[in-house]
C-alpha positions as a Python dict, from the first residue, in 0.01 Angstrom:
ca = {
    (1, 'M'): (0, 0, 0),
    (2, 'N'): (311, 52, 184),
    (3, 'R'): (365, -55, 538),
    (4, 'V'): (552, 133, 811),
    (5, 'S'): (664, -32, 1124),
    (6, 'K'): (587, 102, 1469),
    (7, 'G'): (848, 368, 1566),
    (8, 'A'): (985, 428, 1199),
    (9, 'I'): (903, 696, 955),
    (10, 'S'): (984, 768, 610),
    (11, 'F'): (1042, 1135, 563),
    (12, 'G'): (995, 1121, 210),
    (13, 'H'): (625, 1034, 286),
    (14, 'K'): (575, 1049, 662),
    (15, 'A'): (292, 848, 832),
    (16, 'V'): (69, 1059, 1055),
    (17, 'R'): (-198, 910, 1288),
    (18, 'D'): (-565, 965, 1207),
    (19, 'D'): (-808, 771, 1428),
    (20, 'A'): (-928, 551, 1126),
    (21, 'H'): (-613, 536, 919),
    (22, 'I'): (-268, 655, 864),
    (23, 'R'): (-241, 917, 603),
    (24, 'S'): (65, 994, 384),
    (25, 'L'): (241, 1337, 453),
    (26, 'P'): (548, 1442, 272),
    (27, 'F'): (815, 1599, 503),
    (28, 'S'): (1179, 1639, 530),
    (29, 'G'): (1466, 1794, 718),
    (30, 'I'): (1544, 1919, 1054),
    (31, 'A'): (1175, 2010, 1108),
    (32, 'G'): (1107, 1641, 1108),
    (33, 'L'): (1305, 1611, 1432),
    (34, 'L'): (1063, 1858, 1589),
    (35, 'A'): (775, 1669, 1465),
    (36, 'L'): (907, 1343, 1600),
    (37, 'S'): (945, 1479, 1965),
    (38, 'H'): (556, 1498, 1964),
    (39, 'W'): (485, 1158, 1815),
    (40, 'D'): (708, 904, 2022),
    (41, 'N'): (435, 671, 2100),
    (42, 'V'): (231, 666, 1777),
    (43, 'S'): (165, 329, 1622),
    (44, 'Y'): (214, 358, 1244),
    (45, 'T'): (52, 114, 1018),
    (46, 'T'): (-77, 190, 661),
    (47, 'V'): (34, 461, 403),
    (48, 'R'): (-246, 565, 159),
    (49, 'V'): (-167, 635, -199),
    (50, 'R'): (-229, 991, -304),
    (51, 'E'): (-576, 1015, -477),
    (52, 'A'): (-669, 1238, -760),
    (53, 'H'): (-964, 1399, -562),
    (54, 'V'): (-1026, 1434, -213),
    (55, 'K'): (-1340, 1597, -60),
    (56, 'I'): (-1291, 1918, 159),
    (57, 'N'): (-1531, 1870, 452),
    (58, 'K'): (-1496, 2205, 632),
    (59, 'V'): (-1313, 2517, 561),
    (60, 'S'): (-1193, 2761, 846),
    (61, 'V'): (-1117, 3112, 727),
    (62, 'I'): (-838, 3271, 941),
    (63, 'V'): (-824, 3662, 933),
    (64, 'P'): (-542, 3819, 1142),
    (65, 'T'): (-592, 4183, 1227),
    (66, 'Y'): (-404, 4464, 1384),
    (67, 'N'): (-563, 4809, 1387),
    (68, 'E'): (-786, 4732, 1085),
    (69, 'E'): (-1102, 4912, 1193),
    (70, 'E'): (-1113, 5076, 833),
    (71, 'A'): (-1109, 4763, 635),
    (72, 'I'): (-1227, 4444, 847),
    (73, 'A'): (-1595, 4498, 811),
    (74, 'G'): (-1577, 4504, 431),
    (75, 'D'): (-1352, 4203, 418),
    (76, 'L'): (-1581, 3988, 654),
    (77, 'E'): (-1899, 4095, 458),
    (78, 'V'): (-1722, 3953, 143),
    (79, 'I'): (-1603, 3636, 303),
    (80, 'L'): (-1933, 3568, 481),
    (81, 'E'): (-2124, 3620, 151),
    (82, 'T'): (-1880, 3424, -53),
    (83, 'M'): (-1831, 3122, 193),
    (84, 'E'): (-2229, 3117, 232),
    (85, 'A'): (-2274, 3084, -129),
    (86, 'S'): (-2039, 2810, -161),
    (87, 'R'): (-2081, 2435, -109),
    (88, 'W'): (-1850, 2402, 184),
    (89, 'E'): (-1929, 2395, 557),
    (90, 'Y'): (-1707, 2687, 693),
    (91, 'E'): (-1626, 2893, 1001),
    (92, 'V'): (-1461, 3239, 1006),
    (93, 'I'): (-1192, 3311, 1290),
    (94, 'V'): (-1072, 3665, 1341),
    (95, 'V'): (-760, 3702, 1561),
    (96, 'N'): (-729, 4058, 1701),
    (97, 'D'): (-366, 4092, 1753),
    (98, 'G'): (-349, 4347, 2029),
    (99, 'S'): (-525, 4626, 1822),
    (100, 'T'): (-553, 4973, 1987),
    (101, 'D'): (-841, 5086, 1759),
    (102, 'R'): (-1200, 4972, 1726),
    (103, 'T'): (-1107, 4647, 1524),
    (104, 'A'): (-1241, 4412, 1803),
    (105, 'E'): (-1574, 4615, 1840),
    (106, 'V'): (-1630, 4599, 1457),
    (107, 'V'): (-1582, 4228, 1449),
    (108, 'R'): (-1822, 4172, 1734),
    (109, 'G'): (-2100, 4310, 1526),
    (110, 'F'): (-2083, 4007, 1312),
    (111, 'E'): (-2270, 3709, 1464),
    (112, 'N'): (-2116, 3427, 1264),
    (113, 'V'): (-1753, 3524, 1326),
    (114, 'K'): (-1546, 3391, 1607),
    (115, 'L'): (-1316, 3648, 1773),
    (116, 'L'): (-984, 3569, 1939),
    (117, 'E'): (-790, 3822, 2101),
    (118, 'H'): (-415, 3873, 2203),
    (119, 'R'): (-354, 4131, 2488),
    (120, 'E'): (-59, 4269, 2306),
    (121, 'N'): (69, 4270, 1936),
    (122, 'R'): (262, 3946, 1887),
    (123, 'G'): (290, 3957, 1497),
    (124, 'G'): (91, 3856, 1209),
    (125, 'G'): (256, 3498, 1195),
    (126, 'F'): (169, 3434, 1565),
    (127, 'A'): (-189, 3547, 1506),
    (128, 'R'): (-225, 3312, 1208),
    (129, 'N'): (-98, 3014, 1435),
    (130, 'T'): (-360, 3110, 1707),
    (131, 'G'): (-628, 3102, 1440),
    (132, 'I'): (-516, 2790, 1287),
    (133, 'K'): (-491, 2605, 1627),
    (134, 'A'): (-861, 2696, 1698),
    (135, 'A'): (-971, 2592, 1362),
    (136, 'T'): (-1194, 2299, 1329),
    (137, 'G'): (-1196, 2255, 952),
    (138, 'D'): (-968, 2003, 753),
    (139, 'V'): (-872, 2312, 541),
    (140, 'V'): (-760, 2642, 661),
    (141, 'M'): (-805, 2953, 430),
    (142, 'V'): (-570, 3230, 544),
    (143, 'T'): (-622, 3589, 436),
    (144, 'D'): (-558, 3962, 562),
    (145, 'G'): (-804, 4188, 707),
    (146, 'D'): (-676, 4519, 526),
    (147, 'G'): (-892, 4510, 216),
    (148, 'T'): (-594, 4397, -7),
    (149, 'Y'): (-705, 4054, -104),
    (150, 'P'): (-990, 3938, -332),
    (151, 'N'): (-1160, 3719, -76),
    (152, 'Q'): (-1444, 3631, -325),
    (153, 'D'): (-1180, 3429, -512),
    (154, 'M'): (-1159, 3179, -221),
    (155, 'P'): (-1388, 2920, -386),
    (156, 'K'): (-1161, 2916, -675),
    (157, 'L'): (-844, 2821, -456),
    (158, 'L'): (-1071, 2543, -288),
    (159, 'E'): (-1207, 2407, -604),
    (160, 'I'): (-850, 2351, -731),
    (161, 'M'): (-724, 2208, -409),
    (162, 'E'): (-1009, 1967, -405),
    (163, 'N'): (-990, 1857, -755),
    (164, 'E'): (-628, 1817, -773),
    (165, 'N'): (-586, 1710, -414),
    (166, 'L'): (-306, 1979, -352),
    (167, 'D'): (-174, 2041, 1),
    (168, 'M'): (-157, 2422, -52),
    (169, 'V'): (-285, 2675, -293),
    (170, 'V'): (-139, 3025, -304),
    (171, 'G'): (-309, 3325, -444),
    (172, 'A'): (-31, 3476, -654),
    (173, 'R'): (-77, 3854, -695),
    (174, 'T'): (-42, 3975, -1049),
    (175, 'K'): (30, 4337, -958),
    (176, 'E'): (174, 4542, -665),
    (177, 'S'): (-80, 4792, -528),
    (178, 'G'): (93, 4857, -188),
    (179, 'T'): (270, 5177, -50),
    (180, 'M'): (628, 5252, -191),
    (181, 'R'): (527, 5058, -495),
    (182, 'F'): (891, 5116, -673),
    (183, 'L'): (1072, 4988, -382),
    (184, 'R'): (846, 4693, -305),
    (185, 'M'): (840, 4557, -661),
    (186, 'R'): (1235, 4561, -691),
    (187, 'A'): (1273, 4421, -334),
    (188, 'K'): (1022, 4146, -391),
    (189, 'W'): (1157, 4065, -734),
    (190, 'F'): (1515, 4024, -598),
    (191, 'I'): (1400, 3803, -303),
    (192, 'R'): (1166, 3597, -514),
    (193, 'K'): (1463, 3521, -764),
    (194, 'L'): (1684, 3439, -464),
    (195, 'A'): (1426, 3197, -326),
    (196, 'E'): (1383, 3044, -668),
    (197, 'K'): (1744, 3007, -725),
    (198, 'L'): (1803, 2851, -379),
    (199, 'S'): (1516, 2623, -374),
    (200, 'G'): (1493, 2512, -725),
    (201, 'F'): (1123, 2598, -741),
    (202, 'S'): (937, 2848, -972),
    (203, 'I'): (763, 3077, -715),
    (204, 'P'): (521, 3338, -872),
    (205, 'D'): (449, 3492, -531),
    (206, 'L'): (657, 3424, -229),
    (207, 'N'): (484, 3613, 30),
    (208, 'S'): (130, 3627, -63),
    (209, 'G'): (-124, 3645, 225),
    (210, 'L'): (-417, 3464, 49),
    (211, 'R'): (-374, 3078, 58),
    (212, 'A'): (-564, 2755, 143),
    (213, 'M'): (-378, 2470, 321),
    (214, 'K'): (-466, 2129, 464),
    (215, 'K'): (-460, 2171, 841),
    (216, 'D'): (-282, 1826, 914),
    (217, 'V'): (-14, 1914, 661),
    (218, 'F'): (52, 2232, 815),
    (219, 'M'): (72, 2155, 1161),
    (220, 'P'): (411, 1996, 1193),
    (221, 'F'): (559, 2321, 1057),
    (222, 'M'): (383, 2566, 1317),
    (223, 'D'): (680, 2552, 1579),
    (224, 'I'): (943, 2659, 1322),
    (225, 'L'): (747, 2945, 1173),
    (226, 'P'): (824, 3319, 1247),
    (227, 'W'): (582, 3523, 1439),
    (228, 'G'): (592, 3818, 1196),
    (229, 'H'): (544, 3907, 840),
    (230, 'S'): (791, 3642, 716),
    (231, 'W'): (529, 3359, 818),
    (232, 'V'): (375, 3351, 480),
    (233, 'S'): (739, 3318, 299),
    (234, 'T'): (856, 3071, 540),
    (235, 'I'): (561, 2823, 490),
    (236, 'T'): (569, 2871, 108),
    (237, 'L'): (945, 2760, 109),
    (238, 'A'): (897, 2497, 383),
    (239, 'M'): (636, 2321, 200),
    (240, 'L'): (792, 2344, -152),
    (241, 'S'): (1136, 2204, -5),
    (242, 'S'): (952, 1926, 183),
    (243, 'G'): (803, 1802, -135),
    (244, 'Y'): (439, 1895, -75),
    (245, 'N'): (199, 1951, -372),
    (246, 'V'): (183, 2338, -400),
    (247, 'D'): (19, 2531, -681),
    (248, 'F'): (-19, 2903, -741),
    (249, 'V'): (-344, 3075, -887),
    (250, 'D'): (-334, 3439, -1024),
    (251, 'I'): (-534, 3694, -819),
    (252, 'D'): (-592, 4071, -810),
    (253, 'Y'): (-451, 4286, -538),
    (254, 'F'): (-593, 4618, -418),
    (255, 'P'): (-452, 4919, -227),
    (256, 'R'): (-432, 4878, 136),
    (257, 'K'): (-695, 5061, 360),
    (258, 'G'): (-512, 5225, 664),
    (259, 'A'): (-144, 5263, 742),
    (260, 'S'): (112, 5038, 589),
    (261, 'T'): (356, 4839, 813),
    (262, 'F'): (620, 4791, 535),
    (263, 'H'): (971, 4905, 620),
    (264, 'P'): (1179, 4886, 308),
    (265, 'I'): (1524, 4828, 460),
    (266, 'K'): (1439, 4634, 761),
    (267, 'D'): (1180, 4411, 585),
    (268, 'T'): (1401, 4360, 285),
    (269, 'Y'): (1679, 4235, 498),
    (270, 'S'): (1464, 4010, 705),
    (271, 'Y'): (1324, 3826, 392),
    (272, 'I'): (1674, 3783, 249),
    (273, 'T'): (1799, 3612, 556),
    (274, 'L'): (1463, 3422, 589),
    (275, 'V'): (1513, 3268, 245),
    (276, 'I'): (1868, 3169, 313),
    (277, 'R'): (1799, 3034, 649),
    (278, 'T'): (1479, 2839, 542),
    (279, 'V'): (1640, 2675, 222),
    (280, 'T'): (1944, 2596, 450),
    (281, 'W'): (1714, 2423, 686),
    (282, 'F'): (1556, 2189, 441),
    (283, 'N'): (1812, 2159, 170),
    (284, 'P'): (2161, 2263, 291),
    (285, 'L'): (2354, 2175, -21),
    (286, 'K'): (2172, 2442, -217),
    (287, 'V'): (2332, 2702, 2),
    (288, 'F'): (2668, 2538, 86),
    (289, 'F'): (2787, 2407, -246),
    (290, 'P'): (2740, 2723, -440),
    (291, 'L'): (2931, 2922, -173),
    (292, 'A'): (3199, 2648, -165),
    (293, 'L'): (3249, 2631, -553),
    (294, 'L'): (3271, 3016, -564),
    (295, 'T'): (3531, 3018, -276),
    (296, 'I'): (3737, 2735, -432),
    (297, 'A'): (3738, 2893, -772),
    (298, 'T'): (3853, 3218, -623),
    (299, 'G'): (4136, 3046, -457),
    (300, 'I'): (4224, 2869, -782),
    (301, 'V'): (4217, 3203, -984),
    (302, 'K'): (4444, 3367, -736),
    (303, 'L'): (4681, 3074, -749),
    (304, 'I'): (4704, 3087, -1134),
    (305, 'A'): (4738, 3483, -1132),
    (306, 'D'): (5010, 3482, -887),
    (307, 'S'): (5196, 3205, -1064),
    (308, 'I'): (5170, 3407, -1387),
    (309, 'I'): (5271, 3739, -1227),
    (310, 'H'): (5583, 3583, -1045),
    (311, 'N'): (5659, 3351, -1347),
    (312, 'Y'): (5675, 3046, -1127),
    (313, 'F'): (5431, 2835, -927),
    (314, 'R'): (5343, 3038, -629),
    (315, 'V'): (5122, 2955, -320),
    (316, 'T'): (5056, 3250, -85),
    (317, 'G'): (4901, 3209, 257),
    (318, 'V'): (4610, 3406, 145),
    (319, 'T'): (4548, 3126, -131),
    (320, 'I'): (4583, 2865, 103),
    (321, 'I'): (4327, 3007, 349),
    (322, 'V'): (4073, 3068, 97),
    (323, 'L'): (4110, 2714, -54),
    (324, 'L'): (4071, 2582, 292),
    (325, 'V'): (3756, 2796, 363),
    (326, 'G'): (3607, 2647, 44),
    (327, 'I'): (3676, 2280, 139),
    (328, 'Q'): (3542, 2354, 492),
    (329, 'L'): (3219, 2482, 337),
    (330, 'V'): (3197, 2154, 124),
    (331, 'A'): (3247, 1966, 443),
    (332, 'L'): (2994, 2170, 630),
    (333, 'G'): (2731, 2118, 333),
    (334, 'L'): (2789, 1738, 331),
    (335, 'L'): (2757, 1713, 702),
    (336, 'A'): (2433, 1908, 713),
    (337, 'D'): (2281, 1706, 422),
    (338, 'L'): (2378, 1387, 610),
    (339, 'V'): (2176, 1501, 920),
    (340, 'V'): (1877, 1581, 681),
    (341, 'Q'): (1936, 1232, 499),
    (342, 'R'): (1952, 1076, 839),
    (343, 'V'): (1612, 1178, 966),
    (344, 'R'): (1452, 1080, 628),
    (345, 'R'): (1566, 734, 655),
    (346, 'P'): (1305, 481, 748),
}
Protein backbone atom coordinates (compact mmCIF):
# COMPACT_ATOMS: atom_id res chain seq x y z
CA MET A 1 0.00 0.00 0.00
CA ASN A 2 1.08 3.53 -0.75
CA ARG A 3 1.11 6.26 1.82
CA VAL A 4 -0.32 9.73 1.27
CA SER A 5 0.60 12.41 3.76
CA LYS A 6 -1.99 14.73 5.23
CA GLY A 7 -2.89 17.56 2.90
CA ALA A 8 -1.29 15.98 -0.18
CA ILE A 9 -3.09 14.28 -3.02
CA SER A 10 -1.73 12.29 -5.92
CA PHE A 11 -4.10 13.12 -8.76
CA GLY A 12 -3.08 10.02 -10.68
CA HIS A 13 -4.98 8.18 -7.93
CA LYS A 14 -6.58 10.56 -5.50
CA ALA A 15 -7.32 9.66 -1.90
CA VAL A 16 -10.89 10.21 -0.80
CA ARG A 17 -11.94 9.82 2.81
CA ASP A 18 -14.21 6.96 3.76
CA ASP A 19 -14.99 6.48 7.47
CA ALA A 20 -13.02 3.26 7.80
CA HIS A 21 -10.34 3.71 5.17
CA ILE A 22 -9.13 5.75 2.24
CA ARG A 23 -10.09 4.61 -1.22
CA SER A 24 -8.23 5.12 -4.46
CA LEU A 25 -9.88 7.45 -6.95
CA PRO A 26 -8.27 8.38 -10.28
CA PHE A 27 -8.79 12.05 -11.04
CA SER A 28 -6.98 14.76 -12.89
CA GLY A 29 -7.12 18.21 -14.33
CA ILE A 30 -8.76 21.46 -13.37
CA ALA A 31 -11.69 19.56 -11.86
CA GLY A 32 -9.27 18.47 -9.16
CA LEU A 33 -9.04 22.06 -8.01
CA LEU A 34 -12.80 22.12 -7.57
CA ALA A 35 -12.65 18.93 -5.54
CA LEU A 36 -9.79 20.22 -3.38
CA SER A 37 -11.85 23.19 -2.25
CA HIS A 38 -14.21 20.78 -0.47
CA TRP A 39 -11.53 18.60 1.15
CA ASP A 40 -9.22 21.04 2.92
CA ASN A 41 -9.22 19.36 6.31
CA VAL A 42 -9.30 15.72 5.33
CA SER A 43 -6.71 13.42 6.86
CA TYR A 44 -5.30 11.20 4.12
CA THR A 45 -3.82 7.87 5.11
CA THR A 46 -3.86 4.69 3.07
CA VAL A 47 -4.61 4.10 -0.60
CA ARG A 48 -6.02 0.68 -1.48
CA VAL A 49 -4.88 -1.30 -4.49
CA ARG A 50 -7.66 -1.89 -7.05
CA GLU A 51 -9.33 -5.25 -6.49
CA ALA A 52 -10.53 -7.57 -9.24
CA HIS A 53 -14.00 -7.93 -7.73
CA VAL A 54 -15.90 -5.58 -5.43
CA LYS A 55 -19.39 -6.25 -4.09
CA ILE A 56 -22.17 -3.76 -4.87
CA ASN A 57 -24.15 -3.15 -1.70
CA LYS A 58 -27.06 -1.06 -2.97
CA VAL A 59 -28.19 0.31 -6.33
CA SER A 60 -30.00 3.64 -6.70
CA VAL A 61 -31.91 3.89 -9.99
CA ILE A 62 -32.31 7.53 -11.08
CA VAL A 63 -34.99 8.46 -13.63
CA PRO A 64 -35.17 12.13 -14.74
CA THR A 65 -38.50 13.01 -16.36
CA TYR A 66 -40.06 15.95 -18.16
CA ASN A 67 -43.57 15.54 -19.58
CA GLU A 68 -43.28 11.75 -19.84
CA GLU A 69 -46.82 10.73 -18.81
CA GLU A 70 -47.08 8.38 -21.79
CA ALA A 71 -43.93 6.38 -21.04
CA ILE A 72 -42.99 6.66 -17.37
CA ALA A 73 -45.41 4.01 -16.06
CA GLY A 74 -44.09 1.37 -18.45
CA ASP A 75 -40.49 2.21 -17.61
CA LEU A 76 -41.11 2.04 -13.87
CA GLU A 77 -42.87 -1.30 -14.16
CA VAL A 78 -39.89 -2.78 -16.01
CA ILE A 79 -37.37 -1.24 -13.59
CA LEU A 80 -39.19 -2.45 -10.47
CA GLU A 81 -39.74 -5.95 -11.85
CA THR A 82 -36.13 -6.20 -13.02
CA MET A 83 -34.54 -4.93 -9.82
CA GLU A 84 -36.87 -6.96 -7.61
CA ALA A 85 -35.72 -10.12 -9.39
CA SER A 86 -32.06 -9.13 -9.04
CA ARG A 87 -29.79 -9.94 -6.09
CA TRP A 88 -29.10 -6.33 -5.12
CA GLU A 89 -30.80 -4.07 -2.63
CA TYR A 90 -32.19 -1.12 -4.56
CA GLU A 91 -34.19 2.09 -4.58
CA VAL A 92 -35.87 3.93 -7.45
CA ILE A 93 -35.82 7.74 -7.52
CA VAL A 94 -37.81 9.70 -10.12
CA VAL A 95 -37.01 13.38 -10.54
CA ASN A 96 -39.92 15.31 -12.05
CA ASP A 97 -38.19 18.23 -13.76
CA GLY A 98 -41.06 20.72 -13.81
CA SER A 99 -43.44 18.64 -15.94
CA THR A 100 -46.68 20.31 -16.99
CA ASP A 101 -48.53 17.06 -17.72
CA ARG A 102 -49.56 14.13 -15.46
CA THR A 103 -46.05 12.71 -15.01
CA ALA A 104 -45.93 13.34 -11.24
CA GLU A 105 -49.43 11.93 -10.77
CA VAL A 106 -48.49 8.72 -12.58
CA VAL A 107 -45.30 8.30 -10.52
CA ARG A 108 -47.20 8.75 -7.24
CA GLY A 109 -49.14 5.62 -8.14
CA PHE A 110 -46.01 3.51 -7.50
CA GLU A 111 -45.53 2.87 -3.77
CA ASN A 112 -41.90 1.78 -4.01
CA VAL A 113 -40.74 4.83 -5.97
CA LYS A 114 -39.40 8.02 -4.39
CA LEU A 115 -40.52 11.18 -6.21
CA LEU A 116 -38.47 14.39 -6.17
CA GLU A 117 -39.86 17.49 -7.87
CA HIS A 118 -38.51 20.70 -9.39
CA ARG A 119 -40.91 23.63 -9.53
CA GLU A 120 -39.64 24.52 -12.99
CA ASN A 121 -37.74 22.79 -15.76
CA ARG A 122 -34.00 22.94 -15.03
CA GLY A 123 -32.68 20.43 -17.55
CA GLY A 124 -32.00 16.70 -17.67
CA GLY A 125 -28.50 17.06 -16.23
CA PHE A 126 -29.73 19.08 -13.28
CA ALA A 127 -32.46 16.49 -12.65
CA ARG A 128 -29.91 13.67 -12.68
CA ASN A 129 -27.74 15.55 -10.18
CA THR A 130 -30.76 16.03 -7.91
CA GLY A 131 -31.47 12.31 -7.95
CA ILE A 132 -27.86 11.28 -7.39
CA LYS A 133 -27.51 13.66 -4.43
CA ALA A 134 -30.50 11.97 -2.79
CA ALA A 135 -29.30 8.45 -3.63
CA THR A 136 -28.27 6.18 -0.75
CA GLY A 137 -26.74 3.42 -2.89
CA ASP A 138 -23.02 3.01 -3.52
CA VAL A 139 -23.85 2.57 -7.23
CA VAL A 140 -26.20 4.81 -9.21
CA MET A 141 -27.96 3.53 -12.31
CA VAL A 142 -29.15 6.38 -14.55
CA THR A 143 -31.77 5.90 -17.26
CA ASP A 144 -34.38 7.96 -19.11
CA GLY A 145 -38.12 7.87 -18.57
CA ASP A 146 -39.18 8.06 -22.22
CA GLY A 147 -39.38 4.35 -23.05
CA THR A 148 -36.25 4.30 -25.22
CA TYR A 149 -33.85 2.25 -23.08
CA PRO A 150 -33.99 -1.50 -22.30
CA ASN A 151 -34.13 -1.19 -18.53
CA GLN A 152 -34.34 -4.96 -18.22
CA ASP A 153 -30.61 -4.92 -19.08
CA MET A 154 -29.68 -3.11 -15.86
CA PRO A 155 -28.47 -6.32 -14.13
CA LYS A 156 -26.17 -7.00 -17.10
CA LEU A 157 -24.42 -3.65 -16.58
CA LEU A 158 -24.23 -4.19 -12.82
CA GLU A 159 -22.77 -7.70 -13.17
CA ILE A 160 -19.99 -6.40 -15.41
CA MET A 161 -19.29 -3.49 -13.07
CA GLU A 162 -19.09 -5.76 -10.04
CA ASN A 163 -17.08 -8.57 -11.63
CA GLU A 164 -14.50 -6.26 -13.22
CA ASN A 165 -14.61 -3.52 -10.57
CA LEU A 166 -15.34 -0.83 -13.15
CA ASP A 167 -16.07 2.77 -12.23
CA MET A 168 -18.69 3.22 -14.94
CA VAL A 169 -20.49 0.94 -17.39
CA VAL A 170 -22.32 2.59 -20.29
CA GLY A 171 -25.05 1.00 -22.37
CA ALA A 172 -23.91 1.56 -25.97
CA ARG A 173 -26.84 1.75 -28.38
CA THR A 174 -26.45 -0.39 -31.49
CA LYS A 175 -29.10 1.44 -33.52
CA GLU A 176 -30.73 4.87 -33.79
CA SER A 177 -34.51 4.91 -33.31
CA GLY A 178 -35.10 8.57 -32.51
CA THR A 179 -36.84 11.22 -34.58
CA MET A 180 -34.96 12.79 -37.55
CA ARG A 181 -32.94 9.58 -37.77
CA PHE A 182 -30.92 10.65 -40.83
CA LEU A 183 -29.68 13.86 -39.19
CA ARG A 184 -29.15 12.23 -35.79
CA MET A 185 -26.97 9.43 -37.15
CA ARG A 186 -24.66 11.73 -39.08
CA ALA A 187 -24.43 14.35 -36.36
CA LYS A 188 -23.70 11.73 -33.69
CA TRP A 189 -21.13 9.98 -35.89
CA PHE A 190 -19.23 13.23 -36.46
CA ILE A 191 -19.36 14.24 -32.79
CA ARG A 192 -18.29 10.77 -31.65
CA LYS A 193 -15.33 10.71 -34.05
CA LEU A 194 -14.30 14.19 -32.91
CA ALA A 195 -14.47 13.05 -29.28
CA GLU A 196 -12.42 9.92 -30.04
CA LYS A 197 -9.80 11.92 -31.94
CA LEU A 198 -9.39 14.54 -29.22
CA SER A 199 -9.62 12.21 -26.21
CA GLY A 200 -7.64 9.29 -27.64
CA PHE A 201 -10.26 6.73 -26.54
CA SER A 202 -12.66 4.49 -28.43
CA ILE A 203 -16.18 5.67 -27.54
CA PRO A 204 -18.96 3.45 -28.97
CA ASP A 205 -21.71 5.73 -27.59
CA LEU A 206 -20.87 9.20 -26.32
CA ASN A 207 -24.29 10.26 -25.07
CA SER A 208 -26.12 7.14 -23.94
CA GLY A 209 -28.64 7.79 -21.17
CA LEU A 210 -28.30 4.32 -19.59
CA ARG A 211 -25.26 3.85 -17.37
CA ALA A 212 -24.12 2.58 -13.96
CA MET A 213 -21.57 4.56 -11.93
CA LYS A 214 -19.95 4.36 -8.53
CA LYS A 215 -21.42 7.26 -6.61
CA ASP A 216 -18.21 8.23 -4.81
CA VAL A 217 -16.36 8.33 -8.14
CA PHE A 218 -19.04 10.53 -9.69
CA MET A 219 -19.52 13.12 -6.95
CA PRO A 220 -16.33 15.20 -7.51
CA PHE A 221 -17.47 15.80 -11.10
CA MET A 222 -20.95 17.04 -10.22
CA ASP A 223 -20.16 20.76 -10.01
CA ILE A 224 -18.61 20.88 -13.49
CA LEU A 225 -21.40 19.04 -15.32
CA PRO A 226 -23.88 20.97 -17.51
CA TRP A 227 -27.56 21.04 -16.64
CA GLY A 228 -28.89 19.97 -20.04
CA HIS A 229 -28.68 17.02 -22.44
CA SER A 230 -24.88 17.22 -22.65
CA TRP A 231 -24.57 15.97 -19.05
CA VAL A 232 -24.16 12.37 -20.28
CA SER A 233 -21.49 13.25 -22.85
CA THR A 234 -19.56 15.35 -20.36
CA ILE A 235 -19.40 12.67 -17.67
CA THR A 236 -18.31 10.11 -20.29
CA LEU A 237 -15.42 12.27 -21.51
CA ALA A 238 -14.51 13.46 -18.02
CA MET A 239 -14.19 9.96 -16.58
CA LEU A 240 -12.28 8.62 -19.58
CA SER A 241 -9.91 11.60 -19.58
CA SER A 242 -9.35 11.22 -15.84
CA GLY A 243 -8.19 7.63 -16.10
CA TYR A 244 -11.20 5.85 -14.63
CA ASN A 245 -12.13 2.30 -15.61
CA VAL A 246 -15.01 2.63 -18.09
CA ASP A 247 -16.58 -0.02 -20.29
CA PHE A 248 -19.35 -0.05 -22.91
CA VAL A 249 -21.97 -2.79 -23.29
CA ASP A 250 -24.18 -3.14 -26.38
CA ILE A 251 -27.88 -2.47 -25.77
CA ASP A 252 -31.03 -2.01 -27.86
CA TYR A 253 -32.71 1.35 -28.33
CA PHE A 254 -36.42 1.91 -28.92
CA PRO A 255 -38.53 4.67 -30.50
CA ARG A 256 -39.38 7.43 -28.08
CA LYS A 257 -42.88 7.76 -26.64
CA GLY A 258 -44.02 11.38 -26.71
CA ALA A 259 -42.52 14.47 -28.35
CA SER A 260 -38.79 14.64 -29.06
CA THR A 261 -36.67 17.41 -27.59
CA PHE A 262 -33.91 17.05 -30.22
CA HIS A 263 -32.95 20.25 -32.09
CA PRO A 264 -30.58 19.36 -35.00
CA ILE A 265 -28.60 22.60 -35.38
CA LYS A 266 -28.66 23.80 -31.78
CA ASP A 267 -27.88 20.41 -30.21
CA THR A 268 -25.17 19.50 -32.74
CA TYR A 269 -23.40 22.82 -32.18
CA SER A 270 -23.70 22.41 -28.40
CA TYR A 271 -22.24 18.89 -28.49
CA ILE A 272 -19.28 19.92 -30.67
CA THR A 273 -18.37 22.80 -28.35
CA LEU A 274 -18.91 20.51 -25.37
CA VAL A 275 -16.44 17.91 -26.69
CA ILE A 276 -13.76 20.52 -27.37
CA ARG A 277 -14.29 22.24 -24.02
CA THR A 278 -14.27 19.03 -21.98
CA VAL A 279 -11.13 17.59 -23.60
CA THR A 280 -9.41 20.98 -23.22
CA TRP A 281 -10.38 20.95 -19.55
CA PHE A 282 -8.74 17.60 -18.84
CA ASN A 283 -6.06 17.27 -21.55
CA PRO A 284 -5.30 20.68 -23.13
CA LEU A 285 -2.42 19.45 -25.31
CA LYS A 286 -4.86 17.25 -27.24
CA VAL A 287 -6.55 20.44 -28.48
CA PHE A 288 -3.79 23.07 -28.58
CA PHE A 289 -1.01 21.05 -30.24
CA PRO A 290 -2.92 19.97 -33.38
CA LEU A 291 -4.14 23.56 -33.86
CA ALA A 292 -0.62 24.90 -33.30
CA LEU A 293 0.97 22.44 -35.73
CA LEU A 294 -1.66 23.18 -38.37
CA THR A 295 -1.12 26.94 -37.99
CA ILE A 296 2.68 26.69 -38.10
CA ALA A 297 2.52 24.34 -41.10
CA THR A 298 0.27 26.86 -42.88
CA GLY A 299 2.80 29.62 -42.20
CA ILE A 300 5.69 27.50 -43.50
CA VAL A 301 3.78 26.53 -46.65
CA LYS A 302 2.99 30.20 -47.31
CA LEU A 303 6.64 31.14 -46.73
CA ILE A 304 7.81 28.51 -49.25
CA ALA A 305 5.11 29.44 -51.78
CA ASP A 306 5.92 33.16 -51.58
CA SER A 307 9.64 32.43 -51.99
CA ILE A 308 9.02 30.24 -55.05
CA ILE A 309 6.64 32.70 -56.68
CA HIS A 310 8.94 35.71 -56.20
CA ASN A 311 12.13 33.70 -56.79
CA TYR A 312 13.75 34.86 -53.55
CA PHE A 313 13.36 34.29 -49.80
CA ARG A 314 10.30 36.41 -49.01
CA VAL A 315 8.71 36.81 -45.58
CA THR A 316 5.44 38.75 -45.57
CA GLY A 317 3.63 40.28 -42.63
CA VAL A 318 0.85 37.71 -42.96
CA THR A 319 3.36 34.86 -42.78
CA ILE A 320 4.91 36.29 -39.62
CA ILE A 321 1.48 36.70 -38.00
CA VAL A 322 0.48 33.11 -38.84
CA LEU A 323 3.74 31.70 -37.46
CA LEU A 324 3.44 33.82 -34.30
CA VAL A 325 -0.12 32.60 -33.75
CA GLY A 326 1.11 29.01 -34.04
CA ILE A 327 3.90 29.63 -31.53
CA GLN A 328 1.43 31.28 -29.15
CA LEU A 329 -0.86 28.26 -29.39
CA VAL A 330 2.07 26.02 -28.45
CA ALA A 331 2.82 28.27 -25.48
CA LEU A 332 -0.82 28.31 -24.38
CA GLY A 333 -1.03 24.53 -24.64
CA LEU A 334 2.13 24.05 -22.58
CA LEU A 335 0.93 26.56 -19.98
CA ALA A 336 -2.44 24.85 -19.68
CA ASP A 337 -0.73 21.47 -19.41
CA LEU A 338 1.56 22.80 -16.67
CA VAL A 339 -1.52 23.84 -14.69
CA VAL A 340 -2.98 20.35 -15.08
CA GLN A 341 0.31 18.66 -14.15
CA ARG A 342 0.70 20.98 -11.17
CA VAL A 343 -2.52 19.81 -9.55
CA ARG A 344 -1.60 16.18 -10.26
CA ARG A 345 1.67 16.47 -8.37
CA PRO A 346 1.62 14.87 -4.86
